[in-house]
Structure formats: structure tokens, C-alpha cells
mmCIF file of C-alpha atoms in Angstrom:
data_model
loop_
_atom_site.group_PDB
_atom_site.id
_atom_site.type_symbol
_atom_site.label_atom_id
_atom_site.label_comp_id
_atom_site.label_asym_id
_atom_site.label_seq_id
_atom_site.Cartn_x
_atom_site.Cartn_y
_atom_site.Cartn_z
ATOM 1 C CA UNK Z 1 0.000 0.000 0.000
ATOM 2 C CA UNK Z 2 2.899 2.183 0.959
ATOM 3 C CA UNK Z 3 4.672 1.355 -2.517
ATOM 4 C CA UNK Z 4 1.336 2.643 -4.455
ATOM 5 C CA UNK Z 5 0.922 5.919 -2.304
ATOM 6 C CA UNK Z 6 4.742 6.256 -3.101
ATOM 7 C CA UNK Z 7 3.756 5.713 -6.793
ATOM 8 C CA UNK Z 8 0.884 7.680 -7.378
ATOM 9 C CA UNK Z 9 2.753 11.093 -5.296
ATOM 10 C CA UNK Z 10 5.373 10.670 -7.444
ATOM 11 C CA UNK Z 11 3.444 10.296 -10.511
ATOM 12 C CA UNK Z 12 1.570 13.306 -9.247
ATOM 13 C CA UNK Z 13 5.115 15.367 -8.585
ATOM 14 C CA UNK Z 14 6.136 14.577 -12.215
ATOM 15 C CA UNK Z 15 2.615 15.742 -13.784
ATOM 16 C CA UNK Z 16 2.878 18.946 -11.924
ATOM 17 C CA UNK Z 17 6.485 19.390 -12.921
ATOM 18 C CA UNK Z 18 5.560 19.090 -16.158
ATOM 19 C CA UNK Z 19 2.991 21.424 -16.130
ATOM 20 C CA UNK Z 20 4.886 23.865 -14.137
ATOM 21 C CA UNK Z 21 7.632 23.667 -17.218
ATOM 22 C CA UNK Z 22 4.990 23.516 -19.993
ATOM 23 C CA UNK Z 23 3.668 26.811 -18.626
ATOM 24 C CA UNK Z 24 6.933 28.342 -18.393
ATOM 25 C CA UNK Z 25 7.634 27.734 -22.072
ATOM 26 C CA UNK Z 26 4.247 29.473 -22.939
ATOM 27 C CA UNK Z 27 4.754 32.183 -20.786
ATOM 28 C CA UNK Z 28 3.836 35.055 -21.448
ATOM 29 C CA UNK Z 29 1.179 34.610 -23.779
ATOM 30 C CA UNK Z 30 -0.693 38.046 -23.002
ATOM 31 C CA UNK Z 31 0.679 41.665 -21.158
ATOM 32 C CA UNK Z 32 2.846 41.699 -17.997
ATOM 33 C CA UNK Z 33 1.804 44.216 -15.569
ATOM 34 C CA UNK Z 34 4.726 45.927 -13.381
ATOM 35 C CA UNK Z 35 3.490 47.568 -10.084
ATOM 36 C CA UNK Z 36 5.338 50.305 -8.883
ATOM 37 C CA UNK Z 37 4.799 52.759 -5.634
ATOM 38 C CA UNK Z 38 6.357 55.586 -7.224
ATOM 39 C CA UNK Z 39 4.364 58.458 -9.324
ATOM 40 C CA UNK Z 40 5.366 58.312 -13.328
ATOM 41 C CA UNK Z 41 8.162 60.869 -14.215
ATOM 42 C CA UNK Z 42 10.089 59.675 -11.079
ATOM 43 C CA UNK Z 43 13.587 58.009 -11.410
ATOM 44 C CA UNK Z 44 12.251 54.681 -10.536
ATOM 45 C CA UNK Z 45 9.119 54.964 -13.077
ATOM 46 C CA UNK Z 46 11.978 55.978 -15.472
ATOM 47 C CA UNK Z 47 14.212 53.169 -14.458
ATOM 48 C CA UNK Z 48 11.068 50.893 -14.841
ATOM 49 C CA UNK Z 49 10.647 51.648 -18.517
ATOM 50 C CA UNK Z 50 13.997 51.383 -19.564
ATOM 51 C CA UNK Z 51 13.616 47.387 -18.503
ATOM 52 C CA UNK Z 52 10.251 46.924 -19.369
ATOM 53 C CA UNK Z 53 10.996 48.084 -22.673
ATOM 54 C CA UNK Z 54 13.436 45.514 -23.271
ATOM 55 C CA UNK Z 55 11.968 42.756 -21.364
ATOM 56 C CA UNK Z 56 9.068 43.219 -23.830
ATOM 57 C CA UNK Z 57 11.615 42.816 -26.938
ATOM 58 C CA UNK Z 58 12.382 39.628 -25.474
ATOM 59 C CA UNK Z 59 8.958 38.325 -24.353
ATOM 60 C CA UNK Z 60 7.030 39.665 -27.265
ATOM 61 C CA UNK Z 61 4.524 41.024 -24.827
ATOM 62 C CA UNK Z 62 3.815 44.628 -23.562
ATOM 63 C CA UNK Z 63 5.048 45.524 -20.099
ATOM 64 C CA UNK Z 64 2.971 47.522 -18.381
ATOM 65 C CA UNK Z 65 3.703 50.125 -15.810
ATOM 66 C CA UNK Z 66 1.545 50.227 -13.229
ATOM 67 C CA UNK Z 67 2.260 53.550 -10.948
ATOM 68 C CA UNK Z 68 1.004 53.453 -7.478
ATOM 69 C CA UNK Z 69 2.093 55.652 -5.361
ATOM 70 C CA UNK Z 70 1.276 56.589 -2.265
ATOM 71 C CA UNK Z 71 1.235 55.423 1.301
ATOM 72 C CA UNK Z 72 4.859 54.910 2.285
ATOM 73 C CA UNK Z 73 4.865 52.356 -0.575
ATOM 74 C CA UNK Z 74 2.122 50.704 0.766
ATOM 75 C CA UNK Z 75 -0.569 51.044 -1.660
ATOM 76 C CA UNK Z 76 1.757 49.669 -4.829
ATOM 77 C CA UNK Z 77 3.108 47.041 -2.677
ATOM 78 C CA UNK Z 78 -0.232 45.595 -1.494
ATOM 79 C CA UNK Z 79 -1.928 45.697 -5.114
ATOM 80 C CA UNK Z 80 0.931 43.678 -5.869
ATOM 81 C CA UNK Z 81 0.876 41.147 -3.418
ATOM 82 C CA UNK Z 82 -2.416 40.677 -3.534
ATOM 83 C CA UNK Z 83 -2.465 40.240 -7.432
ATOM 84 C CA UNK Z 84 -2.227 36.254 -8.719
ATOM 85 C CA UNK Z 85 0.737 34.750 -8.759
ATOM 86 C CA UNK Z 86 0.578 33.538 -12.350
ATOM 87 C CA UNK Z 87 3.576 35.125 -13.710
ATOM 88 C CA UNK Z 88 1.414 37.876 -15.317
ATOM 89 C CA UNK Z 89 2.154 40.698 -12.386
ATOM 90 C CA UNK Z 90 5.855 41.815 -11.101
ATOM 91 C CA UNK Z 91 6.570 44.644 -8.240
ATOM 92 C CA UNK Z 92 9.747 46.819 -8.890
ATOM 93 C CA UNK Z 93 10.492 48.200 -5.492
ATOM 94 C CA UNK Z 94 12.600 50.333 -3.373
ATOM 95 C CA UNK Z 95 14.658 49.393 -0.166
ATOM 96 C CA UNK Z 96 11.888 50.912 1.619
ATOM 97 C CA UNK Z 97 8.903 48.766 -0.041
ATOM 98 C CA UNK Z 98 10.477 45.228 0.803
ATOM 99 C CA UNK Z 99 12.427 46.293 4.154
ATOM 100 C CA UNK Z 100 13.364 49.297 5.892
ATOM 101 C CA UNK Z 101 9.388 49.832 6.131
ATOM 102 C CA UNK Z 102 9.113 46.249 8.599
ATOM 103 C CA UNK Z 103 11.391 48.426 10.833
ATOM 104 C CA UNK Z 104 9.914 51.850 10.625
ATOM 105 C CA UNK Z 105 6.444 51.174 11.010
ATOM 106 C CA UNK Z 106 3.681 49.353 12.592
ATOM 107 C CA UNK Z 107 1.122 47.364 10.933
ATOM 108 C CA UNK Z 108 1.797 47.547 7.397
ATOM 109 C CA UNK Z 109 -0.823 46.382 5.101
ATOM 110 C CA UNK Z 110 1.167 43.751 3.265
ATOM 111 C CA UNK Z 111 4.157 41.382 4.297
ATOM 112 C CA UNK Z 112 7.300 42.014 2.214
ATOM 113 C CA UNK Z 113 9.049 38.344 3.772
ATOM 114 C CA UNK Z 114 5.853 36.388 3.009
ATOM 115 C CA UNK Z 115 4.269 38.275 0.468
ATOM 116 C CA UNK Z 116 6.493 38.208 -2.108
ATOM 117 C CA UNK Z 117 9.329 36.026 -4.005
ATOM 118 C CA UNK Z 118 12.541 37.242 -4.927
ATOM 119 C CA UNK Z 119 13.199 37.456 -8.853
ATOM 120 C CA UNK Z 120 16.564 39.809 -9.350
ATOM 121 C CA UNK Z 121 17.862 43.113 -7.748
ATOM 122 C CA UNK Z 122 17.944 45.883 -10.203
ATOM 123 C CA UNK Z 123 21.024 47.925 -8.728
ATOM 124 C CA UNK Z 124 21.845 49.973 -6.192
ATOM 125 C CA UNK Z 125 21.570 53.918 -5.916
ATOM 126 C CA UNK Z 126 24.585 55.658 -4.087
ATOM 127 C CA UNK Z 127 23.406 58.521 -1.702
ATOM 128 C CA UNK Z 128 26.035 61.523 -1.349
ATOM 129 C CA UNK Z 129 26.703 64.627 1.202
ATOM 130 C CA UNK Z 130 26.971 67.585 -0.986
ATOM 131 C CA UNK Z 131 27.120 71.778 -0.356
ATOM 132 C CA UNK Z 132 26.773 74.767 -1.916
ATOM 133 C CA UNK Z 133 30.009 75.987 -4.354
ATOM 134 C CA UNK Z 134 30.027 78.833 -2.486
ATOM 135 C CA UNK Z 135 30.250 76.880 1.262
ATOM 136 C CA UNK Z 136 33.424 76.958 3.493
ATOM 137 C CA UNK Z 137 33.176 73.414 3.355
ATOM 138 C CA UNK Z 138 35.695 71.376 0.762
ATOM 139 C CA UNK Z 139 35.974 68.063 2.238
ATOM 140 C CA UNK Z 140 34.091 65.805 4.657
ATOM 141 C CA UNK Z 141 36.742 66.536 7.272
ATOM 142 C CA UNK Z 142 36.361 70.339 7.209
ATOM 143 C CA UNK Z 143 32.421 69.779 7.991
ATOM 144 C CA UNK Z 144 32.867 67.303 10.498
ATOM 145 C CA UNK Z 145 35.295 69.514 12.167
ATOM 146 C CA UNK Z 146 32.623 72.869 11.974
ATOM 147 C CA UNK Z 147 29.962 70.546 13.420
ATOM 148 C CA UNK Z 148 31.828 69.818 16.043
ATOM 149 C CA UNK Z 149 33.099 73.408 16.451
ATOM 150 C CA UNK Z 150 29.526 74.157 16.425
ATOM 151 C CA UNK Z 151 26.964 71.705 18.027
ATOM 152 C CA UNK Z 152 23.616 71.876 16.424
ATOM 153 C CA UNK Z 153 23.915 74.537 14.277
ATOM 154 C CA UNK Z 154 24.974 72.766 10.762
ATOM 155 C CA UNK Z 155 21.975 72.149 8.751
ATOM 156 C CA UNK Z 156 21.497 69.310 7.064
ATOM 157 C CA UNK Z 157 18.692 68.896 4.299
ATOM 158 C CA UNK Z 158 16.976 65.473 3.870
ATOM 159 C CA UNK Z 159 13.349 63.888 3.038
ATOM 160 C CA UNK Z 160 12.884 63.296 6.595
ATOM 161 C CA UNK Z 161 13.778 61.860 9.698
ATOM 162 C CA UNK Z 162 11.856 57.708 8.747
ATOM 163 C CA UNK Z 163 13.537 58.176 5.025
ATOM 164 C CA UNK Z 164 16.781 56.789 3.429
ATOM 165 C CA UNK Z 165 18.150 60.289 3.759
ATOM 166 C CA UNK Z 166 16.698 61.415 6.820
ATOM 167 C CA UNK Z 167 18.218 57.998 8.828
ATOM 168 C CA UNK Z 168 21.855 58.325 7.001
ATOM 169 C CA UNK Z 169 21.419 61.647 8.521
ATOM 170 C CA UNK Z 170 21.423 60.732 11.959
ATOM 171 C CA UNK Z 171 23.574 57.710 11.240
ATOM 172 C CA UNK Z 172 26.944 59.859 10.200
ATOM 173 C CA UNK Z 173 25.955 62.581 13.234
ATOM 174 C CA UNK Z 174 25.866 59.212 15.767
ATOM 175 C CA UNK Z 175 28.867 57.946 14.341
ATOM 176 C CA UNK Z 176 31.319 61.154 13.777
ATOM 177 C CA UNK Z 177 30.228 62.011 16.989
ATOM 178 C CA UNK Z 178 28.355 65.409 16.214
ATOM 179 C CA UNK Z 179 25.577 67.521 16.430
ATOM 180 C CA UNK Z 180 23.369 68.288 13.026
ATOM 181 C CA UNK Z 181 19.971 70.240 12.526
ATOM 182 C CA UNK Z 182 18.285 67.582 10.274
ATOM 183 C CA UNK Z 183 15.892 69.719 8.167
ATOM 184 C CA UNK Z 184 13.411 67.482 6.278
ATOM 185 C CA UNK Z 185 11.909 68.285 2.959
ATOM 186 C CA UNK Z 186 8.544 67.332 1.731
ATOM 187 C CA UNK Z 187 10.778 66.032 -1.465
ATOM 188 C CA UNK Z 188 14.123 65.879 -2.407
ATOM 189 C CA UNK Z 189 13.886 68.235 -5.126
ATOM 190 C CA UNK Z 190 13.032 70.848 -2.651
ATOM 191 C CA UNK Z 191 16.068 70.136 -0.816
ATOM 192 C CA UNK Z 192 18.091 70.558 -3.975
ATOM 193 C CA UNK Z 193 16.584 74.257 -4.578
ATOM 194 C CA UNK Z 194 17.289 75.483 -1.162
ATOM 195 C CA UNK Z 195 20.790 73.957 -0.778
ATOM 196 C CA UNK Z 196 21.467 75.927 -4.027
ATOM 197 C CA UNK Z 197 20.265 79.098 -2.802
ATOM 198 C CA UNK Z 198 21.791 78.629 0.436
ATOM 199 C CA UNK Z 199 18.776 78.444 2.814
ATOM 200 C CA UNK Z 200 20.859 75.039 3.694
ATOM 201 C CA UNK Z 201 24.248 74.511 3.649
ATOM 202 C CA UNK Z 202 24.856 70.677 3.776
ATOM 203 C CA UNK Z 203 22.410 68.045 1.411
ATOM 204 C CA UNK Z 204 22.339 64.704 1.968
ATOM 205 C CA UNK Z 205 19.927 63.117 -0.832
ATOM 206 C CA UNK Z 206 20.217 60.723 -3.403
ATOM 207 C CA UNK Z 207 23.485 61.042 -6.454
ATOM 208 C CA UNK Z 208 20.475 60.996 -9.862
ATOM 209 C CA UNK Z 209 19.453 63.958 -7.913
ATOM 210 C CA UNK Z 210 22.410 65.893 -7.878
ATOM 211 C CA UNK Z 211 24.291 65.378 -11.017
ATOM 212 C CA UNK Z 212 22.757 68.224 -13.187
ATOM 213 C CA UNK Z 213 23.575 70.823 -9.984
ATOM 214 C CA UNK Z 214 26.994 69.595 -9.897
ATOM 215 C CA UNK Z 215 27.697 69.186 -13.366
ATOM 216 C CA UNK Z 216 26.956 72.754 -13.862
ATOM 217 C CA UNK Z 217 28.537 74.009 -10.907
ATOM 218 C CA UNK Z 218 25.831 74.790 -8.378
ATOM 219 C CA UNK Z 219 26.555 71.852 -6.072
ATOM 220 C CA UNK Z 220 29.834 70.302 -4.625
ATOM 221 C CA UNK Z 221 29.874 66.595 -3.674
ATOM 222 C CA UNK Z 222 31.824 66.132 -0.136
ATOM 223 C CA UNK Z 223 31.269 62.191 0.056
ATOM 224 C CA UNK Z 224 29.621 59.184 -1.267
ATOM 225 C CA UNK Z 225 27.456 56.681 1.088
ATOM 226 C CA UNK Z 226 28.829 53.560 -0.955
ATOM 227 C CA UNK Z 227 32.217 51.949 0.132
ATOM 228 C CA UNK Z 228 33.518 52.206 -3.190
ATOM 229 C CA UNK Z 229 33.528 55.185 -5.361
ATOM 230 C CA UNK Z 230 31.264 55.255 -8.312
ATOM 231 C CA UNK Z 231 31.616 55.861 -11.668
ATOM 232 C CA UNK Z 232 31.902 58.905 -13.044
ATOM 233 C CA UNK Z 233 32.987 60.705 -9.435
ATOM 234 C CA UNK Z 234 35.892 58.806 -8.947
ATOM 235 C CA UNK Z 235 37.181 62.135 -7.435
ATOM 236 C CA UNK Z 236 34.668 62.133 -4.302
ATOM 237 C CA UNK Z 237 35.601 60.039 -1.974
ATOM 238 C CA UNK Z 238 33.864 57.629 -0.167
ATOM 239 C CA UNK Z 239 32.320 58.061 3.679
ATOM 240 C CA UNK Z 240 34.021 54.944 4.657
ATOM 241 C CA UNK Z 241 37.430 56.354 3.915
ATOM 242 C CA UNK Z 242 36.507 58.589 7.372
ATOM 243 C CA UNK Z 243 34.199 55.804 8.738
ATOM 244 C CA UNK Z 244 35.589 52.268 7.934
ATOM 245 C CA UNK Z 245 32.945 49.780 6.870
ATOM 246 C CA UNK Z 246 30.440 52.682 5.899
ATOM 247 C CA UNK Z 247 28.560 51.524 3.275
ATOM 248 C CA UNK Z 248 24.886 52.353 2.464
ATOM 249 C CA UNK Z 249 23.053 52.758 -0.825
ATOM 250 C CA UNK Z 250 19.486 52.648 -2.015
ATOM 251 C CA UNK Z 251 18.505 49.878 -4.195
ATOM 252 C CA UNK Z 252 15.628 48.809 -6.871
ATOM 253 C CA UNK Z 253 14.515 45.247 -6.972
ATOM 254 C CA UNK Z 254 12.180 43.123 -8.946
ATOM 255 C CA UNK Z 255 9.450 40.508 -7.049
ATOM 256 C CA UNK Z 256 6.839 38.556 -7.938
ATOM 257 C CA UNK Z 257 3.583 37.516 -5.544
ATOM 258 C CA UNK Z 258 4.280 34.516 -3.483
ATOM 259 C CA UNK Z 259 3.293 31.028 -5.307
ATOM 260 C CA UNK Z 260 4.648 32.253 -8.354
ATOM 261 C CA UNK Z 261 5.488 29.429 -10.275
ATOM 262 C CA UNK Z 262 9.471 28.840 -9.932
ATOM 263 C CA UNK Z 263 9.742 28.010 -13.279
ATOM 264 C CA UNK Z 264 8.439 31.227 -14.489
ATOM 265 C CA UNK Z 265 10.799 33.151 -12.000
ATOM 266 C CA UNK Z 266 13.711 31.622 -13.016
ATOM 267 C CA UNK Z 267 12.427 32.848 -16.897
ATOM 268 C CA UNK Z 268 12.298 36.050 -15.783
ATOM 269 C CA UNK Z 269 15.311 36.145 -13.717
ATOM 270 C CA UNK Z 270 17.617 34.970 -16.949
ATOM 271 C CA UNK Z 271 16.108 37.402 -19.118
ATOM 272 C CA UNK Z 272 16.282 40.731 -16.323
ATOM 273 C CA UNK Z 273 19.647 40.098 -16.082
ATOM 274 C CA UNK Z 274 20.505 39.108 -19.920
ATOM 275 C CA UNK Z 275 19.313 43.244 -20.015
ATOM 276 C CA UNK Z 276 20.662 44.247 -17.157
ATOM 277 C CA UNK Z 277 24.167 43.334 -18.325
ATOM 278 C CA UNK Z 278 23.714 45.086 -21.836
ATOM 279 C CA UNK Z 279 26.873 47.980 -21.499
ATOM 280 C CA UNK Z 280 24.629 50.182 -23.347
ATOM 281 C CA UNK Z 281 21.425 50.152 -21.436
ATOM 282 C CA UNK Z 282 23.481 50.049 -17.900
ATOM 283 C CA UNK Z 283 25.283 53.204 -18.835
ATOM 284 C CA UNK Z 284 21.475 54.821 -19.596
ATOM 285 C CA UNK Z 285 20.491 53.471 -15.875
ATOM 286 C CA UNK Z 286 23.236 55.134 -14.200
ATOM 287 C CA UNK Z 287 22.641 58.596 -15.894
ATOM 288 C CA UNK Z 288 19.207 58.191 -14.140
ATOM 289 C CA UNK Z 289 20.129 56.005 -11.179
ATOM 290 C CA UNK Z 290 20.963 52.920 -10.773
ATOM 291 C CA UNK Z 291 24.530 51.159 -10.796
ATOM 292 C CA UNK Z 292 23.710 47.578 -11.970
ATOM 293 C CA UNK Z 293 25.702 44.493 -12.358
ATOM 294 C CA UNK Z 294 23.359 42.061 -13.148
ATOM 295 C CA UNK Z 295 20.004 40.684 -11.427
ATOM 296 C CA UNK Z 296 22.091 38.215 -10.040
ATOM 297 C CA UNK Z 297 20.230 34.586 -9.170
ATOM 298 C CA UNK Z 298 17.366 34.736 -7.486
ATOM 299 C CA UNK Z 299 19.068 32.870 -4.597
ATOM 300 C CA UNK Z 300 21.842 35.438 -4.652
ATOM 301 C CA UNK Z 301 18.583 38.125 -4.226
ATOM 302 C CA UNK Z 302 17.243 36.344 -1.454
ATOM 303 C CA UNK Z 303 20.668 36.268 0.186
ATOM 304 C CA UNK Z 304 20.643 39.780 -0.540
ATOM 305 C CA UNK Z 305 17.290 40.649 1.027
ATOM 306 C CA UNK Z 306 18.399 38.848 4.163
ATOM 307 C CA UNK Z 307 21.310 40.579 4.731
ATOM 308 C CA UNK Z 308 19.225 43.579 4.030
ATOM 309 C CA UNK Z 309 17.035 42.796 6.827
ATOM 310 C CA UNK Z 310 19.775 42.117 9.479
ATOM 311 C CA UNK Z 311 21.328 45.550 8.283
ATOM 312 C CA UNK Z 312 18.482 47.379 8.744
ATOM 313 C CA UNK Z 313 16.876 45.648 12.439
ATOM 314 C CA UNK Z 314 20.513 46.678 13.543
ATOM 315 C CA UNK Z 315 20.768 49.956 12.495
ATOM 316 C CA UNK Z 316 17.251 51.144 13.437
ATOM 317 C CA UNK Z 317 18.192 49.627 16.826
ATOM 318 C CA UNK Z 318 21.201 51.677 17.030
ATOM 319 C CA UNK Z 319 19.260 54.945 16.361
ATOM 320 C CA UNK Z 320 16.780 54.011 18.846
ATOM 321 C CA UNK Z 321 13.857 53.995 16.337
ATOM 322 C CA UNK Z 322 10.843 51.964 16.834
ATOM 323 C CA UNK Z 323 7.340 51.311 14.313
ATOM 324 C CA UNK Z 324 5.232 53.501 14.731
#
């Protein structure tokens, strides 16, 4: 009896195997719909139809951008997760959407761990400290030594105290040891205008964000958040030449709703990072955002997101910041 049970469930493990590749090879047969939380016109909408476009070269379907903003990322993510997990519906999201958002507030609608499978990461945005041409301030030294010279009174512009910005903010005051006046800004852009004009002296905001004020002169970058330096300002140097082991960037990711099929990731994973690795359209990315290198596996993303996780539990404990 034991034998036939054995039979029949693994009769039944082959015909759903072969299903599960039979729909792969199909797939797509009709649209694929790509949630995002961000209005369209932003970087990541922009980033968003970059891939899609190409994806939808490959697939010989239509990718669809679906902008949801809103809600701390909330709204896109749960539209996504609660969409079916046929292979038909992707989320491209932020660090925020799938983790710093567990550790900054309480009863969020969706659940990024269970809610969603890993497909590829995107690439990561570098985040940079940057002042006015016309500041005293040349180098990351000289403004960690007027902070300190005066407590409090350095402003620093940022999107807010529970943001990417806003936290790296309080992170580098913790760990040089100083005193800043975080100024938040209902948008980065804001931020930009007023460090410019010198209603703040110090920025602290994403690099896309930047480039055109320091390419034409308006803005000087002091540091980069990444370890390494990036492409393109190899002559700003990196935080983690002052603070060994500094290294923090924003990132975009691609997920899918939980239960879909693995075959179907594992599609969409080859072909993300078959574009991904193209030199030209990488090189169009990075003028907007992103530094890519690949999706990467989609084990090698859920590595990824773990390690995210752990990051971010420890560093929101360190600044003494609960859900709220």
C-alpha cells in the first residue's frame, strides 16, 4: 500500500512538474503588468521603462507600468501582493517597499518576507553629502570639524527623519560624533533648490538627484554613502574612507507575488539580467540612477534581502527607532 501511495505522489510530482515547465515555455502569452509605488516621471518609473521596454523585446509582450504611489509604498506594494501569482504581475520596489518599512512602522498592510518572491535586484543607488560651491566646506573633514566646532547649528537637508536620507542623517551625526539640525523636505527636489540658494548649507539626498547641480557648478559633492567610489565621481571620496565599513546605498529590486510558479521566476530572472548586463542600457540606468551588475540569481537576491534585513533591524536599533 505504501509502494502505491509512493507511486501515485510521485506520478503526481512529475505531472505537476511538467505542467509547471509547460507553462513556463508558454509564458507570457498576453501583457505583464509591473506595479510600482512611485508616481510616473520619477527616477524609478523611469528606471522601470527602460527594462520593461526591453523585457518586452524579449517576451514579445507589452510591459505595463503600473504607478502606485502613495502610502509609504504601501498602496503599490499591497496591489501587488495581492495580485495572482501567475507570472502575469511583477513589483519593482525600493529598499523601503520590501524592508526598511518592517522596521519603521507598525502594521503595514502587506508582508514584504511572506508576500512576495525574490526574482533579481535591479542595482543599487549611491546617496552623497553635498554643499553649496560657495560653502566653506571642501571636504568631509572640514564639515565634520565645523559641526563639532559648532553643536547643532549645521543644517542638514533630507526627506525626513523615517527616510533613506533622513536615517543616514542621523547615522553619520551618531557615528562622527556630532551635532546636526536635520531639516526634512517634503521632497528631495526641494532640498536641492534650497541647498542651491543657500537656505541650507549641507544636502544629503540621493546622487540621480544631484548630477545636473553639480555638473553645472551649483553643487559640490563632499562624500559618497557607498564603500567604493562610483563611476563617473571617482574624485569624491567615499564616507568609509573617514568611517571604515560605511557603506549604504538605495537599491531597486524586482518581485513577484508569493506562489509564483518557480519556473516562471527563473524565466524572468535569466532574461532581467541578460538586459541588465547590456553595457549600453546600464550606462542609460546610471545617468538616471541605478549602478547595476546584473540581477544576479534569485538565490543570490534572497541572500541579498536577508542581509538587508539584518542591516536594517541593527541599524534602526542603534538609532533608537521603533514602528510607529
Amino acid at each position: 500500500m505504501k509502494r502505491r501511495e509512493f507511486t501515485a505522489g510521485l506520478a503526481a510530482a512529475s505531472m505537476a512538474m511538467g505542467w509547471s515547465s509547460a507553462f513556463a515555455q508558454a509564458w507570457p502569452d498576453k501583457p505583464v503588468r509591473m506595479v510600482l509605488s512611485q508616481p510616473a516621471g520619477s527616477g524609478p518609473d523611469a528606471t522601470a521603462r527602460m527594462i520593461g521596454e526591453q523585457l518586452s523585446r524579449r517576451w514579445g509582450q507589452a510591459v505595463v507600468i503600473d504607478n502606485r504611489p502613495g502610502g509609504q509604498n504601501a498602496i503599490g506594494a499591497l496591489v501587488a501582493a495581492k495580485a495572482a501569482p501567475d507570472g502575469y504581475t511583477l513589483y519593482f520596489a525600493t529598499a523601503a517597499a520590501l524592508v526598511s518599512n518592517v522596521y519603521l512602522f507598525k502594521n503595514l498592510p502587506y508582508d514584504p518576507k511572506k508576500d512576495f518572491v525574490p526574482v533579481g535586484l535591479v542595482g543599487k543607488v549611491p546617496f552623497a553629502i553635498s554643499v553649496n560651491n560657495g560653502s566653506r566646506l571642501t571636504s568631509l573633514k572640514d564639515l565634520v570639524a565645523y559641526a563639532k566646532a559648532n553643536p547643532g547649528k549645521l543644517a542638514v537637508a533630507n526627506e525626513g527623519p523615517k527616510t533613506f536620507s533622513g536615517m543616514m542623517t542621523r547615522l553619520l551625526a551618531l557615528q562622527l560624533g556630532v551635532e546636526f539640525n536635520s531639516v526634512p523636505y517634503v521632497s528631495v527636489g526641494a532640498g536641492v533648490t534650497d541647498t542651491v540658494g543657500g537656505q541650507v548649507e549641507v544636502l544629503l539626498s540621493d546622487v540621480p538627484s544631484i548630477a545636473q547641480m553639480v555638473k553645472a557648478g551649483k553643487l559640490r559633492p563632499l562624500a559618497v554613502t557607498t564603500a567604493k567610489r562610483i563611476a563617473g565621481w571617482e574624485n569624491v571620496p567615499p564616507i568609509a574612507e573617514t568611517l571604515p565599513g560605511f557603506d549604504y546605498a538605495g537599491w531597486l529590486a524586482i518581485v513577484a507575488p508569493a506562489g509564483t510558479p518557480a519556473p516562471v521566476i527563473q524565466r524572468i530572472n535569466r532574461d532581467l539580467d541578460a538586459v541588465l548586463l547590456d553595457k549600453d542600457l546600464a550606462a542609460r540606468l546610471l545617468a538616471i540612477g541605478p549602478m547595476t551588475e546584473g540581477a544576479g540569481t534569485v538565490d543570490q537576491m534572497a541572500a541579498f534581502l536577508a542581509a538587508e534585513h539584518a542591516r536594517w533591524a541593527k541599524l534602526t536599533k542603534d538609532l533608537n527607532i521603533s514602528p510607529e
